Amino acid sequence: MRAPLPTIEFGPEALGGPDQALSLECLIADGAGSYASTTAWGCNTRRYHGLLVAARRPGGDRAVLLSGVDERISLGGETIDLSTHEYPDTFHPRGHHHLLRFRLSPFPEWTYGAGGSLLKKEVFLLRGRAAVAIRYTLEGLSDEVEMIIRPRLVCRGHHKIIRAVMPFEIRPGHTPREVVVQGGPQRIPVLLRASGGSYHEGETWFHRVTYRRESHRGFPHEEEVFSPGQFRATLRRSRPFILLAGPPDLPDVDVETERRSEVDRLASVVERASPADPLQASLVLAADSFLVDPGHVIAGYPWFGTWGRDSFIALEGLALATGRLEEARSVLSAYADRIVDGIVPNILAPDPADDALNTIDAALWYVHAVSRYLHWSRDEETTREVFWPALQRIIGGYRKGTRFGIGIDDDGLPVGGTHQTQLTWMDARAGGVPVTPRHGKAVEICALWHNALCVAAEMADRYGGSPEEYRSIAKKAKDSFNRIFWAEDRGHLLDCIGEDRGDRRLRPNQILAVSLPHPVLDRSR
């Protein structure tokens, strides 16, 4: 029998006030780029929160579909609201008053108490289906309760919010327990299906729903949210009640089987990683959310899609240290096929012609990731046949000179970009102008280049090539780096050296000069 999955749990002390409870955010993913995310109160604080945020292509083009739900139960002649939403200067309803516990084990679960009974609400995603299941179970003194569940929909791109009432179309489904809703700015259709009870029409709008995190960030933070009607059902102790939301063509799936399958899969993921303690096991589960089939890594939730640079930086922790060698191989293979003039794309587009190639470091991080893959996997065949040729194309492209002015200077160090381009990870722009100009020779790029040359020398020894040539270039790069980047009066490295300047600010980029397997900085420094 497998060991139990780790549990993260919060009780009344952490859930009593909004400042702490609303700072506790959870996120689960479906392995194809869709996710569900909210807070410990179930009250959304970001425009990116939602119980179903669906990716319409692997890892990208996300839309918030099901923003949340309102739940109301009738127990002993009393009507009790369980949901919580924020509006200007108030919360309504105040279901958090009945909230006894929030935990992640492995799915988000809320436990409410009323009249000697407990109602548990669990949210999980159907893997790879861009669909969410909200599962309610009853425990305690009552044999049954009457439930009213009102879904809240926005059906819009996850960066935008709905500022005004707009048309939504409601179509009946194949049974009295389902309905298809289509509307919002992008007219995205959503199927809502209940496991029992019935659906009742009664559309309404919730005005000025407030997202406090967006307010703190200085963005629009009030939204108009649509509800098509209500699902009414009797919840009994012997049988969970489930509300599904997903694409209109979602098949009639056995949700309980899907849930058990996902729990088993997650248990297998943890077991494969052999974590030393519950904290490591929790990190293994968190890492799982970032791996997207096939061969992609999500750069970050909720904003980012699949990025090359971030994939290669994170690959060792996400996939290699956790024993997911096949996934790591798929990621590296996917990018090997898209190298252009020595540049590895930072973003893979549906059409390779549209790949984002404006990066100087993704290719060098790729070389590092390949070396770590070989270290963990001992997969000589794939490395020799697929990855070693890719590395040769990368280093050859940089030495020859390639796009965006990327090339190798006479001192053996890489140079690239202009005052109008941003090729390193510090790539923010405002009004079309780089916020942090770093064209020229950036400290971490030089460190990555030296490391890549050392890796190439090792592989040339193994698979054929000119190892001494790579070692000679690496030595030249290291000598030049230590001569021109070290600021003796400050005791640290320059951040960037341009045509007529050296940026002497202390930035964390320099840590790569000592942290890579082949450090470029002299040990004495």
Coordinates of C-alpha atoms in Angstrom, one line a residue:
M1 CA 0.0 0.0 0.0
R2 CA 1.3 3.4 -0.9
A3 CA 2.1 6.0 1.8
P4 CA -0.6 8.7 2.3
L5 CA -0.2 11.9 0.3
P6 CA 1.1 14.9 2.3
T7 CA -1.5 17.3 3.7
I8 CA -1.3 21.1 4.2
E9 CA -4.0 22.1 6.6
F10 CA -5.3 25.3 8.3
G11 CA -7.8 25.6 11.1
P12 CA -9.9 28.4 12.7
E13 CA -6.9 30.4 13.9
A14 CA -5.6 30.9 10.4
L15 CA -9.1 31.2 8.8
G16 CA -10.7 33.8 11.2
G17 CA -9.7 37.0 9.5
P18 CA -9.4 38.1 5.9
D19 CA -5.8 39.3 6.0
Q20 CA -4.4 35.9 6.7
A21 CA -7.1 33.7 5.1
L22 CA -7.1 35.6 1.8
S23 CA -3.3 35.5 1.6
L24 CA -3.5 31.7 1.6
E25 CA -3.9 30.7 -2.1
C26 CA -4.1 27.2 -3.6
L27 CA -3.6 26.0 -7.1
I28 CA -4.1 22.7 -8.8
A29 CA -3.5 21.9 -12.5
D30 CA -4.7 19.3 -15.0
G31 CA -1.5 18.5 -16.9
A32 CA -2.5 20.4 -20.0
G33 CA -2.2 24.0 -18.8
S34 CA -5.6 24.4 -17.2
Y35 CA -5.9 25.2 -13.5
A36 CA -8.1 25.9 -10.5
S37 CA -7.0 28.5 -8.0
T38 CA -8.6 30.5 -5.2
T39 CA -8.0 31.3 -1.5
A40 CA -8.6 29.5 1.8
W41 CA -12.0 31.2 2.1
G42 CA -12.9 30.3 -1.5
C43 CA -13.1 34.0 -2.1
N44 CA -11.3 35.1 -5.2
T45 CA -8.8 38.0 -4.8
R46 CA -7.3 38.0 -8.3
R47 CA -8.8 38.3 -11.7
Y48 CA -6.8 35.1 -12.4
H49 CA -8.6 33.1 -9.7
G50 CA -11.3 30.7 -10.7
L51 CA -12.4 27.1 -10.2
L52 CA -11.9 26.5 -13.9
V53 CA -9.3 28.5 -15.8
A54 CA -9.0 26.6 -19.1
A55 CA -6.1 26.5 -21.4
R56 CA -7.2 26.4 -25.0
R57 CA -3.8 25.1 -26.2
P58 CA -1.1 23.3 -24.2
G59 CA 0.1 25.7 -21.6
G60 CA -1.4 28.9 -23.0
D61 CA -4.3 31.0 -24.1
R62 CA -6.1 30.6 -20.8
A63 CA -9.6 31.8 -20.0
V64 CA -11.4 32.1 -16.7
L65 CA -14.7 30.2 -17.2
L66 CA -16.2 29.2 -13.8
S67 CA -15.2 32.0 -11.5
G68 CA -16.8 30.3 -8.4
V69 CA -20.0 29.0 -6.9
D70 CA -22.5 30.1 -4.3
E71 CA -23.7 27.3 -2.0
R72 CA -26.7 27.5 0.3
I73 CA -28.0 24.6 2.5
S74 CA -31.3 24.2 4.4
L75 CA -30.8 22.4 7.7
G76 CA -33.3 22.2 10.6
G77 CA -35.4 24.9 9.1
E78 CA -32.4 27.3 8.8
T79 CA -30.9 28.5 5.6
I80 CA -27.1 28.8 5.7
D81 CA -24.8 30.4 3.1
L82 CA -21.4 28.8 2.7
S83 CA -19.7 30.9 0.1
T84 CA -17.8 34.2 0.6
H85 CA -17.3 36.9 -2.0
E86 CA -15.8 40.4 -1.7
Y87 CA -17.5 43.6 -2.8
P88 CA -16.5 47.2 -2.1
D89 CA -16.0 47.5 1.7
T90 CA -17.9 44.3 2.5
F91 CA -18.1 40.5 2.2
H92 CA -21.3 38.8 1.1
P93 CA -22.3 36.2 1.8
R94 CA -20.2 35.4 4.9
G95 CA -19.8 31.7 4.6
H96 CA -16.4 31.8 6.2
H97 CA -18.1 32.1 9.6
H98 CA -19.1 28.4 9.2
L99 CA -15.6 27.4 7.8
L100 CA -13.9 25.0 10.2
R101 CA -10.9 23.8 8.1
F102 CA -9.2 24.3 4.8
R103 CA -6.7 21.8 3.5
L104 CA -4.9 20.6 0.5
S105 CA -4.6 16.8 0.4
P106 CA -4.0 16.6 -2.5
F107 CA -7.0 18.6 -3.7
P108 CA -8.4 21.8 -2.1
E109 CA -11.0 20.9 0.5
W110 CA -13.2 23.1 2.7
T111 CA -15.1 21.8 5.7
Y112 CA -18.1 23.7 7.0
G113 CA -19.9 23.1 10.3
A114 CA -23.6 23.8 11.0
G115 CA -26.2 22.1 13.3
G116 CA -23.9 19.3 14.3
S117 CA -23.2 18.3 10.7
L118 CA -20.2 18.7 8.5
L119 CA -20.3 19.5 4.8
K120 CA -17.1 19.0 2.8
K121 CA -16.4 20.6 -0.5
E122 CA -13.6 19.3 -2.7
V123 CA -12.4 20.7 -6.0
F124 CA -10.4 18.7 -8.5
L125 CA -9.6 18.8 -12.2
L126 CA -10.3 16.0 -14.7
R127 CA -6.8 15.4 -16.0
G128 CA -6.2 16.8 -19.5
R129 CA -9.9 17.6 -20.0
A130 CA -10.1 21.3 -19.1
A131 CA -12.9 20.4 -16.7
V132 CA -13.5 20.8 -13.0
A133 CA -15.5 18.7 -10.5
I134 CA -16.8 20.2 -7.3
R135 CA -17.6 17.4 -4.9
Y136 CA -19.8 17.8 -1.8
T137 CA -20.1 15.2 0.9
L138 CA -22.2 15.2 4.1
E139 CA -21.1 13.9 7.6
G140 CA -22.4 14.2 11.1
L141 CA -25.9 14.2 12.6
S142 CA -28.0 14.9 9.6
D143 CA -28.9 12.2 7.1
E144 CA -29.6 14.8 4.3
V145 CA -29.6 18.5 3.5
E146 CA -31.2 20.5 0.7
M147 CA -28.6 22.3 -1.4
I148 CA -28.8 25.2 -3.8
I149 CA -25.7 25.8 -5.9
R150 CA -25.4 28.9 -8.2
P151 CA -22.4 28.9 -10.6
R152 CA -20.7 32.2 -11.3
L153 CA -19.3 32.6 -14.8
V154 CA -17.1 35.2 -16.6
C155 CA -15.9 33.4 -19.7
R156 CA -13.1 35.8 -20.6
G157 CA -9.4 35.8 -21.2
H158 CA -7.6 35.6 -17.9
H159 CA -5.9 39.0 -18.2
K160 CA -9.1 40.9 -18.7
I161 CA -12.2 41.5 -16.5
I162 CA -15.8 42.2 -17.5
R163 CA -16.6 45.8 -16.8
A164 CA -20.2 45.9 -18.0
V165 CA -23.2 43.6 -18.4
M166 CA -23.1 41.7 -21.7
P167 CA -25.2 39.0 -23.4
F168 CA -25.0 35.3 -22.3
E169 CA -26.8 32.6 -24.1
I170 CA -28.2 29.6 -22.1
R171 CA -29.0 26.3 -23.8
P172 CA -30.5 23.2 -22.3
G173 CA -28.4 20.1 -22.1
H174 CA -29.2 16.5 -22.8
T175 CA -30.7 16.0 -19.3
P176 CA -32.5 18.2 -16.8
R177 CA -29.3 18.3 -14.8
E178 CA -27.2 20.1 -17.3
V179 CA -27.0 23.4 -19.2
V180 CA -24.6 25.0 -21.7
V181 CA -23.8 28.7 -21.2
Q182 CA -22.1 30.8 -23.8
G183 CA -21.1 34.4 -23.5
G184 CA -18.5 36.8 -22.2
P185 CA -16.1 38.8 -24.4
Q186 CA -14.9 35.7 -26.3
R187 CA -18.2 33.8 -26.4
I188 CA -16.7 30.7 -24.8
P189 CA -19.2 27.9 -24.2
V190 CA -19.3 26.1 -20.8
L191 CA -21.1 22.9 -19.9
L192 CA -22.5 22.7 -16.4
R193 CA -23.6 19.2 -15.3
A194 CA -24.9 18.0 -11.9
S195 CA -24.8 14.4 -10.7
G196 CA -28.3 14.7 -9.3
G197 CA -31.2 17.1 -8.6
S198 CA -32.2 19.5 -11.3
Y199 CA -31.4 22.8 -13.0
H200 CA -33.6 25.9 -12.6
E201 CA -33.4 28.9 -14.7
G202 CA -33.0 32.3 -13.1
E203 CA -30.1 34.4 -14.5
T204 CA -28.6 37.2 -12.5
W205 CA -25.6 39.5 -12.4
F206 CA -23.3 40.1 -9.4
H207 CA -22.1 43.7 -9.6
R208 CA -18.8 45.1 -8.5
V209 CA -17.2 41.8 -7.4
T210 CA -13.9 42.9 -5.9
Y211 CA -10.4 41.5 -6.3
R212 CA -8.2 43.0 -3.6
R213 CA -4.9 41.7 -5.0
E214 CA -5.6 43.5 -8.3
S215 CA -6.4 46.7 -6.3
H216 CA -3.1 46.4 -4.5
R217 CA -1.3 46.0 -7.8
G218 CA -3.0 49.1 -9.3
F219 CA -5.1 47.3 -11.8
P220 CA -8.9 47.4 -12.4
H221 CA -10.3 45.3 -9.6
E222 CA -14.1 45.3 -9.9
E223 CA -16.0 42.9 -12.2
E224 CA -19.5 42.0 -13.3
V225 CA -20.1 38.3 -12.9
F226 CA -22.9 36.3 -14.5
S227 CA -25.0 33.4 -13.1
P228 CA -27.4 31.5 -15.4
G229 CA -29.5 29.8 -12.7
Q230 CA -29.4 27.3 -9.9
F231 CA -28.9 23.6 -9.3
R232 CA -31.0 22.1 -6.6
A233 CA -30.4 18.8 -5.0
T234 CA -30.8 16.7 -1.8
L235 CA -27.4 15.8 -0.4
R236 CA -27.3 12.5 1.5
R237 CA -24.6 11.1 3.7
S238 CA -24.3 8.0 1.6
R239 CA -23.7 9.7 -1.8
P240 CA -21.5 12.7 -2.8
F241 CA -23.1 15.4 -5.0
I242 CA -20.9 16.6 -7.9
L243 CA -21.1 19.7 -10.1
L244 CA -19.0 19.5 -13.3
A245 CA -17.9 22.4 -15.5
G246 CA -16.1 21.9 -18.7
P247 CA -16.3 22.0 -22.5
P248 CA -19.6 21.3 -24.2
D249 CA -18.4 18.0 -25.6
L250 CA -17.3 16.7 -22.2
P251 CA -18.3 13.0 -22.2
D252 CA -20.4 11.5 -19.4
V253 CA -17.4 10.5 -17.3
D254 CA -17.3 8.5 -14.0
V255 CA -16.1 11.3 -11.8
E256 CA -15.3 9.0 -8.8
T257 CA -13.1 6.8 -11.0
E258 CA -11.4 9.9 -12.4
R259 CA -10.7 11.1 -8.9
R260 CA -9.3 7.8 -7.7
S261 CA -7.1 7.6 -10.9
E262 CA -5.7 11.1 -10.2
V263 CA -5.0 10.3 -6.5
D264 CA -3.2 7.1 -7.6
R265 CA -1.2 9.1 -10.2
L266 CA -0.1 11.7 -7.7
A267 CA 0.8 9.0 -5.2
S268 CA 2.9 7.4 -7.9
V269 CA 4.6 10.7 -8.6
V270 CA 5.5 11.1 -5.0
E271 CA 6.7 7.5 -4.7
R272 CA 8.9 7.8 -7.7
A273 CA 10.7 10.9 -6.2
S274 CA 11.4 9.1 -2.8
P275 CA 11.0 12.3 -0.7
A276 CA 12.7 12.3 2.7
D277 CA 9.8 14.0 4.5
P278 CA 6.3 15.5 4.1
L279 CA 7.8 18.9 3.0
Q280 CA 9.7 17.3 0.2
A281 CA 6.6 15.3 -0.8
S282 CA 4.6 18.6 -0.9
L283 CA 7.2 20.1 -3.2
V284 CA 7.1 17.1 -5.5
L285 CA 3.3 17.6 -5.8
A286 CA 3.7 21.3 -6.4
A287 CA 6.3 20.5 -9.1
D288 CA 3.8 18.3 -10.9
S289 CA 1.6 21.3 -11.6
F290 CA 4.3 22.8 -13.9
L291 CA 4.8 19.8 -16.1
V292 CA 2.5 19.9 -19.1
D293 CA 2.0 17.1 -21.6
P294 CA 3.6 16.7 -24.0
G295 CA 7.0 18.1 -23.4
H296 CA 6.3 21.5 -21.9
V297 CA 6.9 23.3 -18.7
I298 CA 4.7 26.1 -17.4
A299 CA 7.0 29.1 -16.6
G300 CA 4.6 30.4 -13.8
Y301 CA 1.1 30.6 -12.6
P302 CA -1.1 32.5 -13.2
W303 CA 0.5 34.7 -15.8
F304 CA 2.9 32.7 -17.9
G305 CA 2.7 29.9 -20.4
T306 CA 5.5 27.6 -21.6
W307 CA 8.9 29.4 -21.8
G308 CA 12.2 27.8 -22.9
R309 CA 14.5 29.7 -20.5
D310 CA 12.4 28.8 -17.5
S311 CA 11.9 25.2 -18.6
F312 CA 15.7 24.6 -18.7
I313 CA 16.4 26.4 -15.5
A314 CA 13.7 24.4 -13.6
L315 CA 14.0 21.0 -15.4
E316 CA 16.4 19.5 -12.9
G317 CA 14.2 20.2 -9.9
L318 CA 10.9 19.6 -11.6
A319 CA 11.7 16.4 -13.5
L320 CA 15.2 15.0 -12.9
A321 CA 15.4 15.1 -9.1
T322 CA 11.8 13.8 -9.0
G323 CA 12.6 10.8 -11.2
R324 CA 10.5 11.9 -14.2
L325 CA 13.2 11.3 -16.8
E326 CA 10.8 10.6 -19.6
E327 CA 9.2 14.1 -19.2
A328 CA 12.6 15.7 -19.1
R329 CA 13.6 13.9 -22.3
S330 CA 10.4 15.1 -24.0
V331 CA 11.0 18.7 -23.0
L332 CA 14.5 18.7 -24.3
S333 CA 13.5 16.9 -27.5
A334 CA 10.7 19.3 -28.2
Y335 CA 13.1 22.2 -28.2
A336 CA 15.9 20.4 -30.1
D337 CA 13.7 20.3 -33.1
R338 CA 13.1 24.1 -33.0
I339 CA 16.7 25.5 -32.9
V340 CA 17.2 28.2 -35.4
D341 CA 20.7 29.6 -36.2
G342 CA 21.9 28.4 -32.8
I343 CA 19.0 30.1 -30.9
V344 CA 16.6 28.0 -28.8
P345 CA 13.1 29.6 -28.7
N346 CA 12.0 31.2 -25.5
I347 CA 8.4 30.5 -26.5
L348 CA 7.2 27.7 -28.7
A349 CA 4.3 28.8 -30.9
P350 CA 1.7 26.5 -32.5
D351 CA 3.4 27.3 -35.8
P352 CA 7.2 27.0 -35.6
A353 CA 7.6 30.0 -37.9
D354 CA 6.2 32.1 -35.0
D355 CA 8.5 30.9 -32.3
A356 CA 9.9 33.6 -30.1
L357 CA 13.7 33.6 -30.7
N358 CA 14.5 36.9 -28.9
T359 CA 16.7 35.4 -26.2
I360 CA 20.4 35.1 -25.6
D361 CA 20.3 32.7 -22.7
A362 CA 17.7 30.1 -23.5
A363 CA 20.1 28.2 -25.7
L364 CA 22.9 28.3 -23.0
W365 CA 20.4 27.1 -20.3
Y366 CA 19.5 24.3 -22.7
V367 CA 23.1 23.1 -22.8
H368 CA 23.1 23.1 -19.0
A369 CA 19.8 21.2 -18.9
V370 CA 21.2 18.5 -21.3
S371 CA 24.2 18.0 -19.1
R372 CA 22.1 17.6 -16.0
Y373 CA 19.8 15.2 -17.9
L374 CA 22.8 13.0 -18.8
H375 CA 24.0 13.1 -15.2
W376 CA 20.6 11.9 -13.8
S377 CA 19.5 9.5 -16.6
R378 CA 22.8 8.0 -18.0
D379 CA 20.9 8.1 -21.3
E380 CA 23.9 8.0 -23.6
E381 CA 21.9 7.0 -26.7
T382 CA 19.5 10.0 -26.7
T383 CA 22.2 12.4 -25.7
R384 CA 24.5 11.2 -28.5
E385 CA 21.9 11.0 -31.2
V386 CA 19.7 14.0 -30.4
F387 CA 21.1 16.4 -27.8
W388 CA 24.8 16.4 -28.7
P389 CA 24.0 17.5 -32.3
A390 CA 21.7 20.2 -30.8
L391 CA 24.5 21.5 -28.6
Q392 CA 26.9 21.7 -31.5
R393 CA 24.4 23.7 -33.5
I394 CA 24.0 26.1 -30.5
I395 CA 27.7 26.7 -30.0
G396 CA 28.4 26.9 -33.7
G397 CA 25.6 29.4 -34.1
Y398 CA 27.0 31.7 -31.4
R399 CA 30.6 31.4 -32.7
K400 CA 29.5 32.2 -36.2
G401 CA 27.2 35.0 -35.1
T402 CA 23.4 34.9 -35.3
R403 CA 20.3 37.0 -34.9
F404 CA 19.9 40.0 -32.6
G405 CA 23.6 40.7 -32.8
I406 CA 24.4 37.6 -30.8
G407 CA 28.0 36.5 -31.3
I408 CA 31.4 36.0 -29.7
D409 CA 33.7 39.0 -29.3
D410 CA 37.4 38.9 -29.8
D411 CA 37.9 38.3 -26.1
G412 CA 36.0 35.1 -26.3
L413 CA 32.9 36.4 -24.4
P414 CA 29.3 36.5 -25.8
V415 CA 27.8 39.8 -26.8
G416 CA 24.3 40.6 -28.0
G417 CA 21.5 43.1 -28.5
T418 CA 21.2 46.8 -28.8
H419 CA 19.7 49.5 -26.6
Q420 CA 16.3 48.6 -28.2
T421 CA 16.3 44.9 -27.4
Q422 CA 16.0 42.8 -24.2
L423 CA 17.6 39.4 -24.6
T424 CA 18.3 38.4 -21.0
W425 CA 15.7 37.3 -18.4
M426 CA 15.4 41.0 -17.3
D427 CA 13.2 41.6 -20.4
A428 CA 10.5 44.0 -19.1
R429 CA 9.6 46.9 -21.4
A430 CA 7.6 50.1 -20.8
G431 CA 6.4 52.0 -23.8
G432 CA 8.5 49.8 -26.1
V433 CA 11.7 50.8 -24.2
P434 CA 13.7 48.3 -22.1
V435 CA 13.3 48.9 -18.4
T436 CA 16.7 47.5 -17.6
P437 CA 19.1 47.8 -20.6
R438 CA 21.6 45.0 -20.6
H439 CA 22.8 44.8 -24.1
G440 CA 26.5 44.0 -24.6
K441 CA 28.1 41.4 -22.3
A442 CA 25.9 40.4 -19.4
V443 CA 27.5 38.6 -16.4
E444 CA 25.3 35.5 -16.3
I445 CA 25.4 35.1 -20.1
C446 CA 29.2 35.0 -20.0
A447 CA 29.0 32.5 -17.1
L448 CA 26.6 30.3 -19.0
W449 CA 28.7 30.5 -22.2
H450 CA 31.8 29.3 -20.3
N451 CA 29.8 26.5 -18.7
A452 CA 28.4 25.5 -22.2
L453 CA 31.9 25.3 -23.6
C454 CA 33.0 23.0 -20.8
V455 CA 30.0 20.8 -21.3
A456 CA 30.7 20.6 -25.0
A457 CA 34.3 19.6 -24.3
E458 CA 33.1 16.7 -22.1
M459 CA 30.6 15.5 -24.7
A460 CA 33.2 15.8 -27.5
D461 CA 35.3 13.4 -25.4
R462 CA 32.4 11.0 -25.2
Y463 CA 30.8 11.3 -28.6
G464 CA 33.4 12.6 -30.9
G465 CA 34.5 16.1 -31.8
S466 CA 37.2 18.6 -30.8
P467 CA 37.4 18.7 -27.0
E468 CA 40.6 20.6 -26.9
E469 CA 39.1 23.3 -29.2
Y470 CA 36.2 23.8 -26.8
R471 CA 38.6 23.9 -23.8
S472 CA 40.8 26.5 -25.5
I473 CA 37.8 28.7 -26.1
A474 CA 36.6 28.2 -22.6
K475 CA 40.0 29.2 -21.1
K476 CA 40.0 32.4 -23.2
A477 CA 36.5 33.3 -22.1
K478 CA 37.4 32.6 -18.4
D479 CA 40.6 34.7 -18.6
S480 CA 38.7 37.6 -20.2
F481 CA 35.8 37.4 -17.8
N482 CA 38.0 37.6 -14.7
R483 CA 40.0 40.4 -16.2
I484 CA 37.1 42.7 -17.1
F485 CA 34.2 41.8 -14.9
W486 CA 35.7 41.9 -11.4
A487 CA 35.3 45.3 -9.5
E488 CA 38.1 45.2 -7.1
D489 CA 37.0 48.3 -5.2
R490 CA 33.6 46.7 -4.6
G491 CA 34.4 43.1 -4.2
H492 CA 31.8 41.9 -6.6
L493 CA 31.2 41.5 -10.4
L494 CA 29.9 44.0 -12.8
D495 CA 26.4 43.2 -14.0
C496 CA 26.9 44.2 -17.7
I497 CA 29.5 45.7 -19.9
G498 CA 28.3 47.7 -22.9
E499 CA 30.0 49.5 -25.7
D500 CA 31.1 52.3 -23.5
R501 CA 30.1 51.4 -20.0
G502 CA 30.2 48.9 -17.2
D503 CA 27.1 48.5 -15.0
R504 CA 28.6 48.4 -11.5
R505 CA 25.3 47.7 -9.7
L506 CA 25.1 44.7 -7.4
R507 CA 22.6 42.3 -8.9
P508 CA 22.0 38.6 -8.3
N509 CA 22.8 37.7 -11.8
Q510 CA 26.5 37.3 -10.8
I511 CA 25.7 34.2 -8.6
L512 CA 25.8 32.1 -11.8
A513 CA 29.5 32.8 -12.1
V514 CA 30.0 30.5 -9.1
S515 CA 26.9 28.2 -9.0
L516 CA 27.1 26.5 -12.4
P517 CA 28.9 23.1 -12.6
H518 CA 31.8 24.8 -14.3
P519 CA 32.2 28.2 -12.5
V520 CA 33.8 31.0 -14.5
L521 CA 34.9 33.1 -11.5
D522 CA 38.4 32.4 -10.0
R523 CA 38.0 30.7 -6.7
S524 CA 40.0 33.4 -4.9
R525 CA 37.2 35.8 -5.7

